[in-house]
Amino acid sequence: MAVLLDSVLMKAKFRGCMLGTLMGDCLGAPFEGDPGSRAIVQKYFDKIDGEYTKSPIKMYTDDTAMTKSIAKCLIDKPPFDYKYLAKLFVKEYFKERRRGYGPGVTQVFNKLRSYKYEDIYKPAKEQFEGTGSYGNGGAMRISPIPLFFANNYDALIEAVVKSTEITHTHTLGVNGSILQAIAIHQGLMLHPEEKADYKVFIEKLIGKMKKFEGGEIKDIDDPSPYQSQLKRIQKLFEIEKPNEPVSDDEVVACLGNSISALHSVPTAIYCYLRAQNDIPDLKADNPFRRSIQYAISLGGDTDTIAAMTGSIAGAHYGERFVSENMKKHCEFVKEMVELADDLFKVSDLGGK
Ligand code: AR6
Ligand code: MG
């Protein structure tokens, strides 16, 4: 694995990762809740990635709205000010409530505001009769953190946990954010022209998740559910044969495609890894596009799974792989690039 990547390349990777979050979200949003269809999504991508024809711009949802707040927080008040982040989340929500926020998380925002941010972790702890949210809302917005803390792994983990717990305190919600962040971090450390070896990539993730799993989780028998999901990813690669590709139904049955972090973060990692190579019956030459297109084809929580897939793929490949045609169809591209550049400047990698 390459470690010493130069700063021009790193800047492009920051942009790629943030654009991956945004574009997965914008392009996936029209398909949220769909059963999944290769053919319909293929047609949609061929149009969007082809010669420009005027069509309504694809709007971003809560995934991007919250990612923006994390990036802004790191840029304005590095290394981290969690109360400021809570305020940014709430401000953004009340500015534009109709961005598709999860039903539970809006209660957290209301309480944060009415309790005047006295204890920013209390409202999230009260969710779902005190169990906390296990939704993927923590993981979907995490991309600025592994970028900013690329050179400080312990600080990265601390920031992931403390920022996630403002809205998601269930072990599965928090560990989903950790897994998504370390997958982005691993992608960031790869050279764009090299491929991740799926075995090595997953083994590393399993090794790192060992530190966070093993304790008791209410209502769940498996004490290490994320490591089990990662092993299922390995199985999916192992059973794939040249004439018998793993079907979308098999992937969804094995890993899930729902709003729960446990059944969506591993799916995003699988989509990124599988889309490094051609996928039978899916036409896309570019691995960045292929990863997002494939994630959306699986249906379910398409915007969030595609946003998470795109974040990892973008961190690996960098902006050069992000098609200009596709950019034209998404809201907030220019602003997201500016945020990525500002984040790069204040990060360890920006050479400040
Ligand atoms: N017990 C029962 N149900 C739960 C629990 C729990 N402990 N935790 C979560 N749920 P939420 P998010 C269910 O509201 O994670 C948006 O489209 C419950 O049905 O915290 O921020 C985003 O873009 C709850 O309403 O939201 C994401 O794609 C739901 O999970 C997605 O929704 C979501 O949890 C999740 O966003
Ligand atoms: Mg979503």
mmCIF file of N, CA and C and ligand atoms in Angstrom, residues 25 32 61-64 66 99-109 127-141 167-168 170 173 219 258-261 264 301-305 308, ligand 1:
data_model
loop_
_atom_site.group_PDB
_atom_site.id
_atom_site.type_symbol
_atom_site.label_atom_id
_atom_site.label_comp_id
_atom_site.label_asym_id
_atom_site.label_seq_id
_atom_site.Cartn_x
_atom_site.Cartn_y
_atom_site.Cartn_z
ATOM 1 N N ASP A 25 -25.190 10.774 -3.104
ATOM 2 C CA ASP A 25 -26.429 11.238 -2.478
ATOM 3 C C ASP A 25 -27.398 11.809 -3.526
ATOM 4 N N GLU A 32 -34.561 6.211 -3.847
ATOM 5 C CA GLU A 32 -34.674 5.768 -2.456
ATOM 6 C C GLU A 32 -35.928 4.909 -2.263
ATOM 7 N N THR A 61 -29.528 15.487 -0.197
ATOM 8 C CA THR A 61 -30.403 15.248 0.957
ATOM 9 C C THR A 61 -29.623 15.435 2.267
ATOM 10 N N ASP A 62 -30.172 14.892 3.341
ATOM 11 C CA ASP A 62 -29.564 15.069 4.673
ATOM 12 C C ASP A 62 -28.118 14.554 4.750
ATOM 13 N N ASP A 63 -27.783 13.577 3.937
ATOM 14 C CA ASP A 63 -26.404 13.046 3.954
ATOM 15 C C ASP A 63 -25.409 14.173 3.704
ATOM 16 N N THR A 64 -25.675 14.930 2.660
ATOM 17 C CA THR A 64 -24.779 16.039 2.293
ATOM 18 C C THR A 64 -24.939 17.207 3.258
ATOM 19 N N MET A 66 -25.521 17.205 6.349
ATOM 20 C CA MET A 66 -24.774 16.970 7.595
ATOM 21 C C MET A 66 -23.260 16.860 7.347
ATOM 22 N N ARG A 99 -35.046 17.938 3.610
ATOM 23 C CA ARG A 99 -33.899 17.308 2.944
ATOM 24 C C ARG A 99 -33.877 15.808 3.228
ATOM 25 N N GLY A 100 -34.998 15.251 3.662
ATOM 26 C CA GLY A 100 -35.091 13.794 3.825
ATOM 27 C C GLY A 100 -34.450 13.231 5.077
ATOM 28 N N TYR A 101 -34.448 14.030 6.161
ATOM 29 C CA TYR A 101 -33.848 13.541 7.413
ATOM 30 C C TYR A 101 -34.594 12.320 7.945
ATOM 31 N N GLY A 102 -33.883 11.450 8.663
ATOM 32 C CA GLY A 102 -34.486 10.296 9.325
ATOM 33 C C GLY A 102 -35.533 10.779 10.327
ATOM 34 N N PRO A 103 -36.601 10.019 10.512
ATOM 35 C CA PRO A 103 -37.685 10.478 11.388
ATOM 36 C C PRO A 103 -37.247 10.700 12.834
ATOM 37 N N GLY A 104 -36.308 9.886 13.320
ATOM 38 C CA GLY A 104 -35.883 10.008 14.715
ATOM 39 C C GLY A 104 -34.978 11.197 14.949
ATOM 40 N N VAL A 105 -34.102 11.447 14.023
ATOM 41 C CA VAL A 105 -33.048 12.437 14.236
ATOM 42 C C VAL A 105 -33.624 13.863 14.347
ATOM 43 N N THR A 106 -34.760 14.086 13.751
ATOM 44 C CA THR A 106 -35.368 15.423 13.834
ATOM 45 C C THR A 106 -35.816 15.729 15.266
ATOM 46 N N GLN A 107 -36.167 14.670 16.015
ATOM 47 C CA GLN A 107 -36.505 14.883 17.439
ATOM 48 C C GLN A 107 -35.270 15.345 18.197
ATOM 49 N N VAL A 108 -34.120 14.783 17.851
ATOM 50 C CA VAL A 108 -32.869 15.188 18.510
ATOM 51 C C VAL A 108 -32.618 16.674 18.258
ATOM 52 N N PHE A 109 -32.810 17.107 17.024
ATOM 53 C CA PHE A 109 -32.561 18.519 16.693
ATOM 54 C C PHE A 109 -33.503 19.443 17.472
ATOM 55 N N GLN A 127 -33.174 8.616 22.639
ATOM 56 C CA GLN A 127 -33.869 8.078 21.456
ATOM 57 C C GLN A 127 -34.236 6.606 21.635
ATOM 58 N N PHE A 128 -35.359 6.231 21.063
ATOM 59 C CA PHE A 128 -35.797 4.829 21.033
ATOM 60 C C PHE A 128 -35.721 4.183 22.418
ATOM 61 N N GLU A 129 -36.433 4.813 23.326
ATOM 62 C CA GLU A 129 -36.524 4.348 24.724
ATOM 63 C C GLU A 129 -35.153 4.107 25.353
ATOM 64 N N GLY A 130 -34.262 4.976 25.049
ATOM 65 C CA GLY A 130 -32.943 4.917 25.696
ATOM 66 C C GLY A 130 -31.937 3.995 25.023
ATOM 67 N N THR A 131 -32.333 3.353 23.906
ATOM 68 C CA THR A 131 -31.349 2.472 23.236
ATOM 69 C C THR A 131 -30.473 3.256 22.254
ATOM 70 N N GLY A 132 -30.938 4.424 21.824
ATOM 71 C CA GLY A 132 -30.177 5.225 20.851
ATOM 72 C C GLY A 132 -30.425 4.726 19.434
ATOM 73 N N SER A 133 -30.137 5.564 18.452
ATOM 74 C CA SER A 133 -30.383 5.193 17.045
ATOM 75 C C SER A 133 -29.281 4.314 16.472
ATOM 76 N N TYR A 134 -29.711 3.259 15.771
ATOM 77 C CA TYR A 134 -28.740 2.420 15.035
ATOM 78 C C TYR A 134 -28.786 2.723 13.536
ATOM 79 N N GLY A 135 -29.403 3.841 13.174
ATOM 80 C CA GLY A 135 -29.486 4.221 11.758
ATOM 81 C C GLY A 135 -28.110 4.547 11.165
ATOM 82 N N ASN A 136 -28.073 4.656 9.841
ATOM 83 C CA ASN A 136 -26.790 4.950 9.167
ATOM 84 C C ASN A 136 -26.494 6.453 9.074
ATOM 85 N N GLY A 137 -27.276 7.255 9.817
ATOM 86 C CA GLY A 137 -27.103 8.711 9.764
ATOM 87 C C GLY A 137 -25.775 9.218 10.303
ATOM 88 N N GLY A 138 -25.105 8.434 11.141
ATOM 89 C CA GLY A 138 -23.768 8.833 11.604
ATOM 90 C C GLY A 138 -22.730 8.552 10.531
ATOM 91 N N ALA A 139 -22.832 7.368 9.931
ATOM 92 C CA ALA A 139 -21.848 6.943 8.925
ATOM 93 C C ALA A 139 -21.933 7.762 7.639
ATOM 94 N N MET A 140 -23.149 8.144 7.244
ATOM 95 C CA MET A 140 -23.340 8.790 5.933
ATOM 96 C C MET A 140 -22.625 10.142 5.818
ATOM 97 N N ARG A 141 -22.362 10.774 6.957
ATOM 98 C CA ARG A 141 -21.830 12.151 6.966
ATOM 99 C C ARG A 141 -20.377 12.215 7.397
ATOM 100 N N THR A 167 -26.056 12.441 17.637
ATOM 101 C CA THR A 167 -27.359 11.967 17.118
ATOM 102 C C THR A 167 -27.558 10.454 17.269
ATOM 103 N N HIS A 168 -26.493 9.672 17.270
ATOM 104 C CA HIS A 168 -26.595 8.204 17.266
ATOM 105 C C HIS A 168 -25.742 7.616 18.387
ATOM 106 N N HIS A 170 -26.491 4.273 19.806
ATOM 107 C CA HIS A 170 -26.525 2.806 19.791
ATOM 108 C C HIS A 170 -25.164 2.296 19.305
ATOM 109 N N GLY A 173 -24.867 2.002 15.664
ATOM 110 C CA GLY A 173 -24.797 3.289 14.959
ATOM 111 C C GLY A 173 -23.383 3.845 15.020
ATOM 112 N N ASP A 219 -30.398 -7.171 22.462
ATOM 113 C CA ASP A 219 -31.232 -7.808 21.418
ATOM 114 C C ASP A 219 -30.439 -8.413 20.254
ATOM 115 N N SER A 258 -30.629 -1.491 3.933
ATOM 116 C CA SER A 258 -31.620 -0.710 4.687
ATOM 117 C C SER A 258 -30.995 0.528 5.316
ATOM 118 N N ILE A 259 -31.808 1.234 6.119
ATOM 119 C CA ILE A 259 -31.310 2.441 6.792
ATOM 120 C C ILE A 259 -30.521 2.118 8.063
ATOM 121 N N SER A 260 -30.460 0.849 8.459
ATOM 122 C CA SER A 260 -29.655 0.536 9.645
ATOM 123 C C SER A 260 -28.178 0.492 9.224
ATOM 124 N N ALA A 261 -27.319 1.012 10.083
ATOM 125 C CA ALA A 261 -25.893 1.085 9.739
ATOM 126 C C ALA A 261 -25.323 -0.308 9.480
ATOM 127 N N SER A 264 -26.015 -1.508 5.901
ATOM 128 C CA SER A 264 -25.734 -0.587 4.794
ATOM 129 C C SER A 264 -24.254 -0.213 4.676
ATOM 130 N N ASP A 301 -31.936 1.895 0.594
ATOM 131 C CA ASP A 301 -31.539 3.258 0.987
ATOM 132 C C ASP A 301 -30.466 3.764 0.024
ATOM 133 N N THR A 302 -30.872 3.949 -1.221
ATOM 134 C CA THR A 302 -29.930 4.201 -2.328
ATOM 135 C C THR A 302 -29.062 5.449 -2.142
ATOM 136 N N ASP A 303 -29.665 6.541 -1.685
ATOM 137 C CA ASP A 303 -28.867 7.779 -1.592
ATOM 138 C C ASP A 303 -27.738 7.616 -0.574
ATOM 139 N N THR A 304 -28.063 7.033 0.557
ATOM 140 C CA THR A 304 -27.052 6.912 1.610
ATOM 141 C C THR A 304 -26.022 5.831 1.270
ATOM 142 N N ILE A 305 -26.458 4.706 0.740
ATOM 143 C CA ILE A 305 -25.474 3.657 0.399
ATOM 144 C C ILE A 305 -24.569 4.148 -0.740
ATOM 145 N N MET A 308 -22.089 6.672 0.695
ATOM 146 C CA MET A 308 -20.993 6.031 1.436
ATOM 147 C C MET A 308 -20.037 5.315 0.477
HETATM 148 N N1 AR6 B 1 -34.906 0.979 17.700
HETATM 149 C C1 AR6 B 1 -35.861 0.920 16.738
HETATM 150 N N2 AR6 B 1 -35.762 1.530 15.536
HETATM 151 C C2 AR6 B 1 -34.640 2.225 15.288
HETATM 152 C C3 AR6 B 1 -33.594 2.338 16.265
HETATM 153 C C4 AR6 B 1 -33.756 1.669 17.514
HETATM 154 N N3 AR6 B 1 -32.827 1.694 18.472
HETATM 155 N N4 AR6 B 1 -32.630 3.080 15.728
HETATM 156 C C5 AR6 B 1 -33.017 3.435 14.488
HETATM 157 N N5 AR6 B 1 -34.240 2.925 14.212
HETATM 158 P P1 AR6 B 1 -32.833 7.901 12.527
HETATM 159 P P2 AR6 B 1 -30.729 8.446 10.541
HETATM 160 C C6 AR6 B 1 -35.013 3.055 12.936
HETATM 161 O O1 AR6 B 1 -34.173 8.507 12.559
HETATM 162 O O2 AR6 B 1 -29.941 7.300 11.026
HETATM 163 C C7 AR6 B 1 -32.530 9.105 5.997
HETATM 164 O O3 AR6 B 1 -33.046 8.854 4.728
HETATM 165 C C8 AR6 B 1 -36.205 3.966 13.120
HETATM 166 O O4 AR6 B 1 -37.226 3.544 12.243
HETATM 167 O O5 AR6 B 1 -31.930 8.104 13.695
HETATM 168 O O6 AR6 B 1 -30.143 9.792 10.703
HETATM 169 C C9 AR6 B 1 -31.020 9.218 5.967
HETATM 170 O O7 AR6 B 1 -30.539 9.752 4.769
HETATM 171 C C10 AR6 B 1 -35.648 5.304 12.674
HETATM 172 O O8 AR6 B 1 -36.611 6.242 12.277
HETATM 173 O O9 AR6 B 1 -32.187 8.454 11.165
HETATM 174 C C11 AR6 B 1 -30.567 7.818 6.149
HETATM 175 O O10 AR6 B 1 -30.518 7.165 4.934
HETATM 176 C C12 AR6 B 1 -34.747 4.884 11.527
HETATM 177 O O11 AR6 B 1 -34.184 3.651 11.955
HETATM 178 C C13 AR6 B 1 -31.631 7.175 6.984
HETATM 179 O O12 AR6 B 1 -32.786 7.993 6.843
HETATM 180 C C14 AR6 B 1 -33.642 5.875 11.147
HETATM 181 O O13 AR6 B 1 -32.962 6.336 12.260
HETATM 182 C C15 AR6 B 1 -31.270 7.019 8.429
HETATM 183 O O14 AR6 B 1 -31.062 8.262 8.994
#
